[in-house]
Amino acid sequence: MVGPPPSGALRPASLDSTDQRLGRGLASALASALLSLGPPSFLAAAPVALPLLLALAPAAQAQTVQTLVGNSGTAEVDDDSTNLRIGVKFTTGSSAVTLTEVRLIVQAAPAAPPVVRIRDGSTTDPTGAIIATLNNPSTFTLNAQNSFTAPADITLAANTTYFLSLNDGVTTRSDGMEYQYTSSTGQPGVTGWSIADTVRAFVVGAWRVNSIIPTFEVHGRIIEEPAGGVTEAVQAWQVRFGRTVAQQVVDAVQDRFSANPQAGLNITVAGEDLTGATALAENEGALSKLLGFETVSGQQLAQGSSFSFSPEIAVEQGPEHGEGTARFSLWGQGALSSFRGQEAFSLHGDVSTALLGADWRTERWHAGAALSHSWGNGGYEGEGDNDGAGDISSTLLGLFPYGRYALTPRLGVWAVAGYGWGSLSVKPDDGSKREYKLATSMVMGAVGMDGLLIDGAADGFSLSTTTDLLTVKTTTEQVDDLSSTEGSVSRLRLGLEATRPFPLANDAALLPSLEIGIRHDGGDAESGFGLEVGAGIAWSAPQQGITAEVKGRSLLTHADQEFRQQGLALSFAWQPNASNRGPSLSLGHTMGAGAAGGMDALLNPTVIQGVGGAASNGQRFKAEVAYGFPAANDRLTLTPGVAVALSPDRRSYGILWSLAPYARQGQMEPWEIALAGEREERNSATSPVDHSLGLRFSLLF
């Protein structure tokens, strides 16, 4: 093969067709049966079985090669231009094929070897990319069909036009081979294949239209698509895998933009800071997980683990970089996400990503690059008439440069780009025990703006934004009888949040807020439009120990499905004493969908998600009242309390009791003993009543 193929046109094919495998399978089975016989039986059966055995394999091989298109059965046309350089177009059918040979009727052979080629047919003249240079027969038989064989592993793509180029490269007529010609485009071959009714001939130094057509036949083996739509499943799964990886990278980079790096080494494992200001001996959460009192899941370990290292910067390196401020940083972070999709298949997958990066920041600029390694596992299951299923796993290694420019101290624009390459393995659950391994690639880009558009400080109007655009493109290469695939997705998000505090008497304040989120997902995965509007007002009276808040939102997702969702949340808390003594009361009531999440409920998920209507129409009420009494000569505080929680499908009642040293509000209690008893009842008559009793002891040391 010479020269590059057109995009999607030339791919290697190595798996035999179904007929070929069937023929070899029958031959193998018959041979095994013969060998299992004893010598007398073998000798008796051999005269009958051996001829059949010898015939099976050639027959199976012969069945796979067929005439794909041709016009050899049509009448010959006499013409004096039969030794010109000529190109005739033909178009393939709905399946890719492995090219085996082209047969031509030769009328006169020149002294020099002729050149017959298959070229890209997307051009007007047969001068496009060379797909294959065919091998000449060892000897020519005049006025009869001669076989020009194809090199190994030449695949012609489905629904693609090619040129059969005769006397390729010849400029002088006397140097060309003479072929038989006809005026017909041929007789029916494989469905969907056709021959163009005109050809292009190189005459007097230029390409011209010629009405006569060479007499030829194209032979090959049809590449059967695996059952169950494996190609479609691979395309759908891989584009979601790439989208998930891209989102993990963008989230990690945004964390870097918002981070305030501290000099030295900082390590977080499973959400616990091991190098912060709190000593490990005083880190209750870290010790609980380290000693096994609290279970750490793989998801916690992947998502909650990170590190960063930033060297100290001397004061003399610049007035804008004060003592101890770090400019260069090395960092690492993990991420774990899942995805689900619904097309002709039900798709699912878990994606883990490890990132290692380095960046450099100045007063306004922040730039760096991250190296990622991602791996995912999942599968697909057919629905309805499509009963295909299988397991899919994929890996991806990517490089992602990123940067941010601060327009103001609290507003910036940023961009991330990247390229990834890897492999995908798919094992169809069709009993064949086949495994396909494909090369994959991903290209992504994202731009955005975040921060305060208007900074009203402590008592003015403030407007913040979260806006970004993400695009991802994934490809998989053709392998064996799986076609190459290409998919792309895009996501546009716009979020605005406005707040305006109003001071009141006695240090009280009102803080109203308004937020709006707009999102559009498009491409070859889940798509839709979402719009969310939310509003809230918070009141705080520190001298009375009162805080209250009302928040509501209305969410519209997948506008084409007319799905609407509303939610309202009210909360009230009262703790008049600035210590852990005296009365305390907290109330909470929600109606409809949760309203506390704000516009994050729309902007943060990987894709737009709907919420079941039944679960979003209920109401939930929670209340807790407690009173702290002095105990042990005023050194301790004993706090009994009661709690109640009500919802449409269940209700629970609890009794609380705790003992701790006296502490003022905001002060850490060095130790605490807490006892809680709860009774939970469900509305279902068949559900049992649950009782629980819990004892908790915490100690800072």
PDB file of C-alpha atoms in Angstrom, residues 60 62-63 191 208 376 483 665 676 692:
ATOM      1  CA  ALA A  60     -15.678 -22.005   3.771  1.00  0.00           C
ATOM      2  CA  ALA A  62     -14.476 -19.543  -0.983  1.00  0.00           C
ATOM      3  CA  GLN A  63     -17.792 -18.431   0.464  1.00  0.00           C
ATOM      4  CA  THR A 191     -26.749  -4.298  -2.674  1.00  0.00           C
ATOM      5  CA  ARG A 208     -11.585  15.017 -19.821  1.00  0.00           C
ATOM      6  CA  GLY A 376     -12.991   3.516  33.715  1.00  0.00           C
ATOM      7  CA  SER A 483     -15.814   0.484  12.644  1.00  0.00           C
ATOM      8  CA  GLN A 665     -19.986  29.806  71.792  1.00  0.00           C
ATOM      9  CA  ALA A 676     -29.237   9.354  71.522  1.00  0.00           C
ATOM     10  CA  SER A 692     -31.970   2.650  67.818  1.00  0.00           C
TER      11      SER A 692
END
